[in-house]
Tab-separated table of C-alpha atoms and ligand atoms in Angstrom:
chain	number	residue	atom	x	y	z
A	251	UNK	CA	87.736	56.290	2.954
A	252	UNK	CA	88.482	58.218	-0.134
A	253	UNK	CA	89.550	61.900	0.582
A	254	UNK	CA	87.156	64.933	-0.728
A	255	UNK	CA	89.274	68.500	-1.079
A	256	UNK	CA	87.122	70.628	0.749
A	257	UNK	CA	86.425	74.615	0.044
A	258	UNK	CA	84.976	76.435	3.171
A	259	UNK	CA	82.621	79.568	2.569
A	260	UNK	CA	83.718	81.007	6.574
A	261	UNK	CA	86.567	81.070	8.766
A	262	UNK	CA	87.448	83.610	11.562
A	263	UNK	CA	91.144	82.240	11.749
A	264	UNK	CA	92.584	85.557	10.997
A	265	UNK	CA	90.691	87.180	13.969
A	266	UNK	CA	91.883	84.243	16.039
A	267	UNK	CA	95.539	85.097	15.000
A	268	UNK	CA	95.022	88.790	15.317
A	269	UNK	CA	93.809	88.171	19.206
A	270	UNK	CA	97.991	86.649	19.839
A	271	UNK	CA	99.087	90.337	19.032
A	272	UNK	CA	102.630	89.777	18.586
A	273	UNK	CA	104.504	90.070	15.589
A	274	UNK	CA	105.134	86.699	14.142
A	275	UNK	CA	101.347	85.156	14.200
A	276	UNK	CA	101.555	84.383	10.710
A	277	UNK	CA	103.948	81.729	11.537
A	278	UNK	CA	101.838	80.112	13.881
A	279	UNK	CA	99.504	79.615	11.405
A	280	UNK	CA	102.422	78.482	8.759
A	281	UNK	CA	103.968	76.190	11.254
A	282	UNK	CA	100.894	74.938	13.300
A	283	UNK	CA	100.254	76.299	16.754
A	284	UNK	CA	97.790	73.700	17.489
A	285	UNK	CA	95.071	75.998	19.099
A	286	UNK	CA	91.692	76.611	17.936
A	287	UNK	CA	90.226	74.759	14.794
A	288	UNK	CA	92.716	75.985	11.841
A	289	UNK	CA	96.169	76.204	11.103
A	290	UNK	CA	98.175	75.292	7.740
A	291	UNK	CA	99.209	71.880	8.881
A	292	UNK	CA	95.915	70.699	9.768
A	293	UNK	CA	94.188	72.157	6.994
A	294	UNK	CA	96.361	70.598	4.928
A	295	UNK	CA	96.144	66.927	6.696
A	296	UNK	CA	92.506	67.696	6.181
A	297	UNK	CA	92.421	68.147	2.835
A	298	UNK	CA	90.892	71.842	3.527
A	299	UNK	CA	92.076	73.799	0.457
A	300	UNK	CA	90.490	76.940	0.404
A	301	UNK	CA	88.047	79.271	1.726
A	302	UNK	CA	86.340	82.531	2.399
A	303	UNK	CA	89.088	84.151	5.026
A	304	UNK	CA	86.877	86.345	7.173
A	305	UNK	CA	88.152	90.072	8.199
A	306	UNK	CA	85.941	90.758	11.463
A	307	UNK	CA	86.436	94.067	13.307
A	308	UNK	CA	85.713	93.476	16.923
A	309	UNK	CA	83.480	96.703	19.506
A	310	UNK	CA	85.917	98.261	21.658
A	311	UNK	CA	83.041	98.912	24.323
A	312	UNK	CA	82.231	95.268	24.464
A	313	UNK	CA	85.596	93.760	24.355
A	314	UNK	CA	86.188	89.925	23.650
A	315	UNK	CA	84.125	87.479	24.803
A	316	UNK	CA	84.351	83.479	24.510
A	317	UNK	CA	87.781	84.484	23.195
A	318	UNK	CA	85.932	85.673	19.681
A	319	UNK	CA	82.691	87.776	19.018
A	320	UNK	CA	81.061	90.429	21.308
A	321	UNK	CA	77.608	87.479	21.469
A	322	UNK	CA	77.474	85.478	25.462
A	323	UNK	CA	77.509	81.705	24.603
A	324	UNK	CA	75.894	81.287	28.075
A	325	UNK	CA	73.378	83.686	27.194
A	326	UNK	CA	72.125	81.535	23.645
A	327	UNK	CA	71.685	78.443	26.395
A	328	UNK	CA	68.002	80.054	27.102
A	329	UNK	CA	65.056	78.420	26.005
A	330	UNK	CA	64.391	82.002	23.892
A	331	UNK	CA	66.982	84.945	23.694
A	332	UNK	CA	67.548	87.883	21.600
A	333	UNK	CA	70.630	89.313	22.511
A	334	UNK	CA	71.398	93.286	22.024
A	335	UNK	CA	73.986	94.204	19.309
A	336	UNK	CA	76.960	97.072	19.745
A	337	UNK	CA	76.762	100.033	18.788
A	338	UNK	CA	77.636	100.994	14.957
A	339	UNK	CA	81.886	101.114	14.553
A	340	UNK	CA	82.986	104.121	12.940
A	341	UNK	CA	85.020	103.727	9.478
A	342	UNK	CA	88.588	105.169	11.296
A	343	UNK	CA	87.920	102.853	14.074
A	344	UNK	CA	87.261	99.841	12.136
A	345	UNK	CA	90.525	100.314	9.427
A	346	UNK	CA	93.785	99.633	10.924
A	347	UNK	CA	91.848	96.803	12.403
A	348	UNK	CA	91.298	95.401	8.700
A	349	UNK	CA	94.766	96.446	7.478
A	350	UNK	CA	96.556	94.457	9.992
A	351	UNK	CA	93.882	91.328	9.403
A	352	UNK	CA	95.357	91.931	5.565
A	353	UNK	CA	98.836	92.373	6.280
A	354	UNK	CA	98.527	89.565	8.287
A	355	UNK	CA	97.097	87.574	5.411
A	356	UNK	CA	100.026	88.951	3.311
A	357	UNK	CA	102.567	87.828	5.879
A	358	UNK	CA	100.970	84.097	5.640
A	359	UNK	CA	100.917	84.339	1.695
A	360	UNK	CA	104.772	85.447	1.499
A	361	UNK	CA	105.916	82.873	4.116
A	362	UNK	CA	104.411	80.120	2.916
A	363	UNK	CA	106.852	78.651	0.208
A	364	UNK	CA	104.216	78.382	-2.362
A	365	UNK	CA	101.809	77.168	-0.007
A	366	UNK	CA	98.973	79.463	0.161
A	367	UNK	CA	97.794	81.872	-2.365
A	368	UNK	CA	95.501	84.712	-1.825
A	369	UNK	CA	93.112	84.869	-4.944
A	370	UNK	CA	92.112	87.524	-7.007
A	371	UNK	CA	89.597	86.135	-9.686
A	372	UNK	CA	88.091	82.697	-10.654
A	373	UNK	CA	90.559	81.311	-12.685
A	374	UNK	CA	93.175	81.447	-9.639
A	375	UNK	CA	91.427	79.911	-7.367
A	376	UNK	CA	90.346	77.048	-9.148
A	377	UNK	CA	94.055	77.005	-10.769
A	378	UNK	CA	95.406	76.893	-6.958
A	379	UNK	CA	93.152	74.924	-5.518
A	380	UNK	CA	93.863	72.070	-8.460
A	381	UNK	CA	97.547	72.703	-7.055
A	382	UNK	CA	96.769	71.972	-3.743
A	383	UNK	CA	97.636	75.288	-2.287
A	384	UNK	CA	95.627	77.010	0.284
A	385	UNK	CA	93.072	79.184	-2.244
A	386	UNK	CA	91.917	81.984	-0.077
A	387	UNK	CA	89.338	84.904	-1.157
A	388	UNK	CA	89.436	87.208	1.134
A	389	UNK	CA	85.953	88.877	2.266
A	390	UNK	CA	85.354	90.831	5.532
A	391	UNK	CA	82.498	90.831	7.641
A	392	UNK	CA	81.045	94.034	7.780
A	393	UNK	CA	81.872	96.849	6.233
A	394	UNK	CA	82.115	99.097	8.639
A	395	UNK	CA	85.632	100.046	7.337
A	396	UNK	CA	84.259	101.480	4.321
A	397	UNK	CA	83.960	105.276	4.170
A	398	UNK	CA	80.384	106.978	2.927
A	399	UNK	CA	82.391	108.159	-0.179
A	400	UNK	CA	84.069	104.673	-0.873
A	401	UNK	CA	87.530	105.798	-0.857
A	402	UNK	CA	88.592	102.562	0.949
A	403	UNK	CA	86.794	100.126	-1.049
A	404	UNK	CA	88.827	100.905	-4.243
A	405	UNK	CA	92.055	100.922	-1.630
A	406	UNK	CA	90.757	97.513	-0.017
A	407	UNK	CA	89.709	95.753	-3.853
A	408	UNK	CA	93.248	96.483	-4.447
A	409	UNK	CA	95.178	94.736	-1.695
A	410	UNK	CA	93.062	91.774	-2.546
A	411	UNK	CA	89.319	91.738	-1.174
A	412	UNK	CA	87.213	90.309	-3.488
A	413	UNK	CA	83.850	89.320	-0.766
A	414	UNK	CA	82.105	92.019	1.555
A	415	UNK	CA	79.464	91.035	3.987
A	416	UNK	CA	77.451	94.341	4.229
A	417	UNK	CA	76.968	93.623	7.842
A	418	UNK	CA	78.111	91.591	11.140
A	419	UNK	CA	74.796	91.864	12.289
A	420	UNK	CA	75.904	95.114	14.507
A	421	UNK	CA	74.602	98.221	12.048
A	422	UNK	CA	77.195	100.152	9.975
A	423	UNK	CA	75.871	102.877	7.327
A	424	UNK	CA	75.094	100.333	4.589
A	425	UNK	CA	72.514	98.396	7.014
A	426	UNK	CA	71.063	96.306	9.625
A	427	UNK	CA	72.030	93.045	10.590
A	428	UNK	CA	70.121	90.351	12.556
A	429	UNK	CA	70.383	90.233	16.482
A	430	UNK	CA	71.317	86.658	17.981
A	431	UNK	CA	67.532	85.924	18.659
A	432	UNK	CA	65.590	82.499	18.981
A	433	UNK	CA	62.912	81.864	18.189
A	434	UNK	CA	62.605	84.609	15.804
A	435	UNK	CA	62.427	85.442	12.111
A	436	UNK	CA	65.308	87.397	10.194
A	437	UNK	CA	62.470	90.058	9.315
A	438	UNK	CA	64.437	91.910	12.209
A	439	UNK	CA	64.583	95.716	11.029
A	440	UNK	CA	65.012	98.279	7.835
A	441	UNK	CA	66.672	97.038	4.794
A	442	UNK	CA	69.678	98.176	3.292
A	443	UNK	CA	70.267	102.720	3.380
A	444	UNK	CA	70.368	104.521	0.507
A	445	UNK	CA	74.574	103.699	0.582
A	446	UNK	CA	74.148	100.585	1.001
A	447	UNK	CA	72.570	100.098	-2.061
A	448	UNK	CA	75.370	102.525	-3.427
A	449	UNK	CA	77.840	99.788	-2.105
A	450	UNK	CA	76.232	96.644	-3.852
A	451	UNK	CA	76.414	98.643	-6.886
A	452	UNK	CA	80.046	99.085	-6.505
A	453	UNK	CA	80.309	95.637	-5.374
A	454	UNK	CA	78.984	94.303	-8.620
A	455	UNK	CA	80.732	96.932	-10.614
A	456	UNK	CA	83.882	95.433	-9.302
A	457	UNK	CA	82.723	92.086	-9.408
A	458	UNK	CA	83.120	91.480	-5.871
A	459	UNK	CA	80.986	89.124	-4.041
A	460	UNK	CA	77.899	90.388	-1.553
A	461	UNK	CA	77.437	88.316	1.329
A	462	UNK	CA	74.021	87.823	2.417
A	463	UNK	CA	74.830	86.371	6.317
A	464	UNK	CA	74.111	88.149	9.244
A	465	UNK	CA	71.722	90.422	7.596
A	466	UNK	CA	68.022	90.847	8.382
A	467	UNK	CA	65.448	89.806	5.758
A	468	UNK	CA	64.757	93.239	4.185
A	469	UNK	CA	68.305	94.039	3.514
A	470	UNK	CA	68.082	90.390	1.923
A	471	UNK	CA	65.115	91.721	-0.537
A	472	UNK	CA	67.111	94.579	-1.214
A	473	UNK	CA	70.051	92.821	-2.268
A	474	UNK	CA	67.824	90.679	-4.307
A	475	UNK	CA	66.640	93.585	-5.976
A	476	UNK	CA	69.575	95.822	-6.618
A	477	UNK	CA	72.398	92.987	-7.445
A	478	UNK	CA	72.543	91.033	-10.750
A	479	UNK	CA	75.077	88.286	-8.898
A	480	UNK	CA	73.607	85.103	-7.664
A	481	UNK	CA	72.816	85.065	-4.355
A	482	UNK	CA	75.324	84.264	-1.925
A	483	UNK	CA	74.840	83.414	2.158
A	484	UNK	CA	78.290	82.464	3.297
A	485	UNK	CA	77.348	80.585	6.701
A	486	UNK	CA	73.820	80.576	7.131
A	487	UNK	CA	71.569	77.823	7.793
A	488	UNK	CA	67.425	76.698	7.197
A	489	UNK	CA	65.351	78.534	9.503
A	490	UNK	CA	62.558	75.902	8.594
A	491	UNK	CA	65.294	73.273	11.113
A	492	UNK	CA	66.075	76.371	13.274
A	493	UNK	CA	64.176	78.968	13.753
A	494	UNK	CA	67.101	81.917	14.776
A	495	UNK	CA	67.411	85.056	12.854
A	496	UNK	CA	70.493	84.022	11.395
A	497	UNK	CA	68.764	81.367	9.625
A	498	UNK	CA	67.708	81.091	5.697
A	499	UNK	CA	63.359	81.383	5.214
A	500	UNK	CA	62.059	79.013	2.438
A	501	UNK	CA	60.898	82.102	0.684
A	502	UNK	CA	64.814	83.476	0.844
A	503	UNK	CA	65.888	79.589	-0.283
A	504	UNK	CA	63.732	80.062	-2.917
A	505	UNK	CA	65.472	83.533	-3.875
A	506	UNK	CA	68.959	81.838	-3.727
A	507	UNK	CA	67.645	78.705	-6.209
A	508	UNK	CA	66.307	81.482	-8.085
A	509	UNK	CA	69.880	83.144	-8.915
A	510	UNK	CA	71.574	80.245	-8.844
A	511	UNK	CA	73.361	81.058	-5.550
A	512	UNK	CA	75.064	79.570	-2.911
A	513	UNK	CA	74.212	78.718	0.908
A	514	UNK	CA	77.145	77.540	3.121
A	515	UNK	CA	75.843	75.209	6.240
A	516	UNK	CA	77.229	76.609	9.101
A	517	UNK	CA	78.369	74.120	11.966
A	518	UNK	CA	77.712	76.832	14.998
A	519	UNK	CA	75.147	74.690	17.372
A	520	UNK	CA	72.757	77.538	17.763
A	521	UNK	CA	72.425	77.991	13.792
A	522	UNK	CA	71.714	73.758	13.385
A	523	UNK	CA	69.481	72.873	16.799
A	524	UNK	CA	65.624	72.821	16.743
A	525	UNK	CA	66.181	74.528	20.092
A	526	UNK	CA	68.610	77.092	19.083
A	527	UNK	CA	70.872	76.376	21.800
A	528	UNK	CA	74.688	76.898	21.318
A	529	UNK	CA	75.813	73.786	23.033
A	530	UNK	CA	78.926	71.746	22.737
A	531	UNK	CA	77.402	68.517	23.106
A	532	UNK	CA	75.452	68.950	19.850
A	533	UNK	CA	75.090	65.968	18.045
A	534	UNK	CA	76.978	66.950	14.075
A	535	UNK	CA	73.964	64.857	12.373
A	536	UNK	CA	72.041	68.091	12.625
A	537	UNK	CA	74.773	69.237	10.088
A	538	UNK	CA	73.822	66.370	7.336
A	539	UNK	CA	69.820	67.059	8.054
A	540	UNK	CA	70.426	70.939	7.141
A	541	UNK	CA	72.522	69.625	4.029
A	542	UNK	CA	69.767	67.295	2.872
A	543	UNK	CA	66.841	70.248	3.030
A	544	UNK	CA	69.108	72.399	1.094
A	545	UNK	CA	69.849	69.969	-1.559
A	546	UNK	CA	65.650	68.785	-1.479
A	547	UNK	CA	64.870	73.085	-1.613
A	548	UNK	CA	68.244	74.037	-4.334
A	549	UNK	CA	69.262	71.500	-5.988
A	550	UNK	CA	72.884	70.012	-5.965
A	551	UNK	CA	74.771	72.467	-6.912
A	552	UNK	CA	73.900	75.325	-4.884
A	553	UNK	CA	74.940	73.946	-1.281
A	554	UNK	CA	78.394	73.746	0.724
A	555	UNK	CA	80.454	74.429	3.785
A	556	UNK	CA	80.163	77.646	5.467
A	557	UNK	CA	82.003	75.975	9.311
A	558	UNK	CA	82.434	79.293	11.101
A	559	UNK	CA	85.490	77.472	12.696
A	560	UNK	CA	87.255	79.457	14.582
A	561	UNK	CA	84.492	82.342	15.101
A	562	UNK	CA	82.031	79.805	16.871
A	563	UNK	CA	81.844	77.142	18.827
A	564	UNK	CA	81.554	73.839	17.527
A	565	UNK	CA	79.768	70.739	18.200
A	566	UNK	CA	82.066	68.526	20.364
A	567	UNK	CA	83.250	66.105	17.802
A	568	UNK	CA	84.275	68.827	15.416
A	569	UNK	CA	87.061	70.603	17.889
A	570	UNK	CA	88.993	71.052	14.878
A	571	UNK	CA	89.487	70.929	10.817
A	572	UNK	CA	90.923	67.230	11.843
A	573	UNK	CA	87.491	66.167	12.311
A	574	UNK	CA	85.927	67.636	8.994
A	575	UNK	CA	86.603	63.773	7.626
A	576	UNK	CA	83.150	62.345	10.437
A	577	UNK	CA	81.283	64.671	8.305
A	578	UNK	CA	81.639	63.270	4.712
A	579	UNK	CA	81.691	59.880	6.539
A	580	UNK	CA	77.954	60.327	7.435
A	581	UNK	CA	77.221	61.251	4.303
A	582	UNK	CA	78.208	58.548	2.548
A	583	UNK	CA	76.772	56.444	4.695
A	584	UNK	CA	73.594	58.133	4.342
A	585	UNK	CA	73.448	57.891	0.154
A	586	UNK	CA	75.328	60.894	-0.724
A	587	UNK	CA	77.404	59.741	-4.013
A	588	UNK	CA	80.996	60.442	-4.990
A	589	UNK	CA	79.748	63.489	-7.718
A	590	UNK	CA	77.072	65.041	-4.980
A	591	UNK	CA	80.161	64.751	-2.257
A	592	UNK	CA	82.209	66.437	-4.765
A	593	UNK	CA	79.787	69.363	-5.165
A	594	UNK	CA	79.665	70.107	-1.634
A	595	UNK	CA	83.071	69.773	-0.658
A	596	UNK	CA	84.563	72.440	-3.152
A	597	UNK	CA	83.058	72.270	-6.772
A	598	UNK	CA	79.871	74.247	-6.052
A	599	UNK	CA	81.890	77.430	-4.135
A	600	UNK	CA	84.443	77.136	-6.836
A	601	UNK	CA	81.573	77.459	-9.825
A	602	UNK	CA	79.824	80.042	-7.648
A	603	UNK	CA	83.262	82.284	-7.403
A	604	UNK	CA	83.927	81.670	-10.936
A	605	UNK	CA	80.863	83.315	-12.365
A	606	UNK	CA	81.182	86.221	-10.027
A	607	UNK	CA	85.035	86.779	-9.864
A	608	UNK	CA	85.758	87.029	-13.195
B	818	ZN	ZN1	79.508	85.249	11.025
């Protein structure tokens, strides 16, 4: 089977390294520790070439749960669930959280002989994903580490974040995000405040990309409104399949084919099952039926990965990048060409970045 270099739109590797809290965890992602879905080695192996590197802050007050976000796996195993969110993180909280995820990052960039390159605009990442490096842009989600007078986003632009997700579906002063809830609509709760439409304004003034995942559908509207990017949802999925919050409405597909934007298929089982059930033994076909209504609703060239590996759990035969290969498999067998694979596997994240990185 010919290989496909693959661009991701989400990984929580960085919070997974964070969570080791000792001093060298950059070389356990440079050497290959092995654990969780991504490291260097197997990314490589994989043909995984690049990314959106996710910078999550986790809630004190909750703590870590199913080694990763502050959401109960056992509790998304109910028929219907909406599960409550924490409490808004306050900017000094949330920082040195976000600097060490980026000094981390920077530790993994210097180390790596060459290997990985953190990318600033368009033209680097395609130019280091053509080399075969590791192209990341770094994006956090949530931006609860930006201050009301956006002191820290100029600070943060500069040590290399190019991709903010407004939201991580707990509030911060920009917005409201989505609650884990099935079934349910993203039409959740109040659109974006009056600085959160000051932050997509500085967003696009900087050319930085707004992430539309994790928030509720009037923040979605308000983006819409206020930014003249194409509309981007990292690691979302079709709520038509999967009716939980966190989940893309025809109207908002529309929206996205509208701007010529980009949805990333998440492979979390709660985002891809009818039932909305986050269950290992989820069967990864779900993954090519979301593909195919996204391609049937945007077209080609507006559809790729968004995994969520190592920030979710996974469906059983995907416990780790290694696997990524069962994926393309199906779709070949299932009529998806050598130029469609193409798309999805990198081209149409790389165009995407491209016209908003510039
Ligand atoms: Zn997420």
């Amino acid at each position: 089977m010919q290989k496909f270099k693959i661009f991701d739109g989400h990984n929580d590797v960085l919070f997974r390294l964070y969570l080791k809290n000792k001093k060298n965890a950059f070389l356990d992602f440079i050497q290959g520790d092995n654990e969780g879905h991504l490291d260097l080695p197997r990314m490589q192996q994989s043909g995984f070439h690049g990314g959106f590197f996710a910078i999550y802050v986790p809630s004190p007050e909750v703590g870590v749960i199913d080694s990763d976000k502050p959401v109960r796996y056992d509790d998304m195993e109910k028929d219907e669930y909406s599960l409550p969110l924490p409490d808004l993180l306050k900017a000094d909280v949330a920082l040195p959280i976000v600097i060490r995820k980026i000094s981390l990052l920077s530790e993994i960039e210097k180390n790596s002989k060459g290997q990985v390159k953190v990318c600033l605009n368009g033209q680097e990442l395609e130019q280091s994903f053509q080399d075969n490096k590791l192209a990341i842009i770094m994006h956090i989600e949530g931006a609860e580490c930006i201050d009301e007078n956006f002191y820290n986003l100029e600070a943060l632009y500069r040590s290399g974040l190019r991709s903010i997700g407004p939201v991580w579906s707990r509030p911060t002063i920009f917005g409201e995000g989505v609650p884990f809830a099935f079934p349910q609509s993203p039409d959740t709760g109040g659109g974006l405040t009056d600085l959160g439409v000051e932050l997509i304004k500085h967003c696009n003034d900087l050319n930085m990309i707004v992430d539309n995942s994790h928030l509720n559908e009037k923040g979605f509207w308000d983006i819409a409104k206020y930014s003249h990017h194409p509309l981007v949802a990292t690691h979302s999925n079709v709520h038509t399949i999967c009716p939980h919050t966190r989940n893309l409405t025809n109207r908002q597909l529309d929206a996205i084919k509208d701007t010529r934007g980009m949805v990333g298929v998440n492979f979390a089982p709660a985002f891809l099952r009818q039932d909305g059930k986050m269950l290992a033994d989820t069967d990864i076909q779900l993954i090519i039926d979301h593909f195919k209504y996204l391609i049937d609703h945007l077209g080609e060239d507006h559809v790729g990965f968004g995994s969520d590996f190592d920030g979710a759990m996974m469906p059983k035969e995907l416990n780790s990048v290694t696997e990524m290969p069962k994926i393309i498999e199906l779709m070949q067998n299932q009529g998806f060409d050598h130029s469609l694979l193409n798309k999805i596997c990198h081209q149409n994240w790389i165009n995407l970045i491209k016209k908003i990185l510039i």
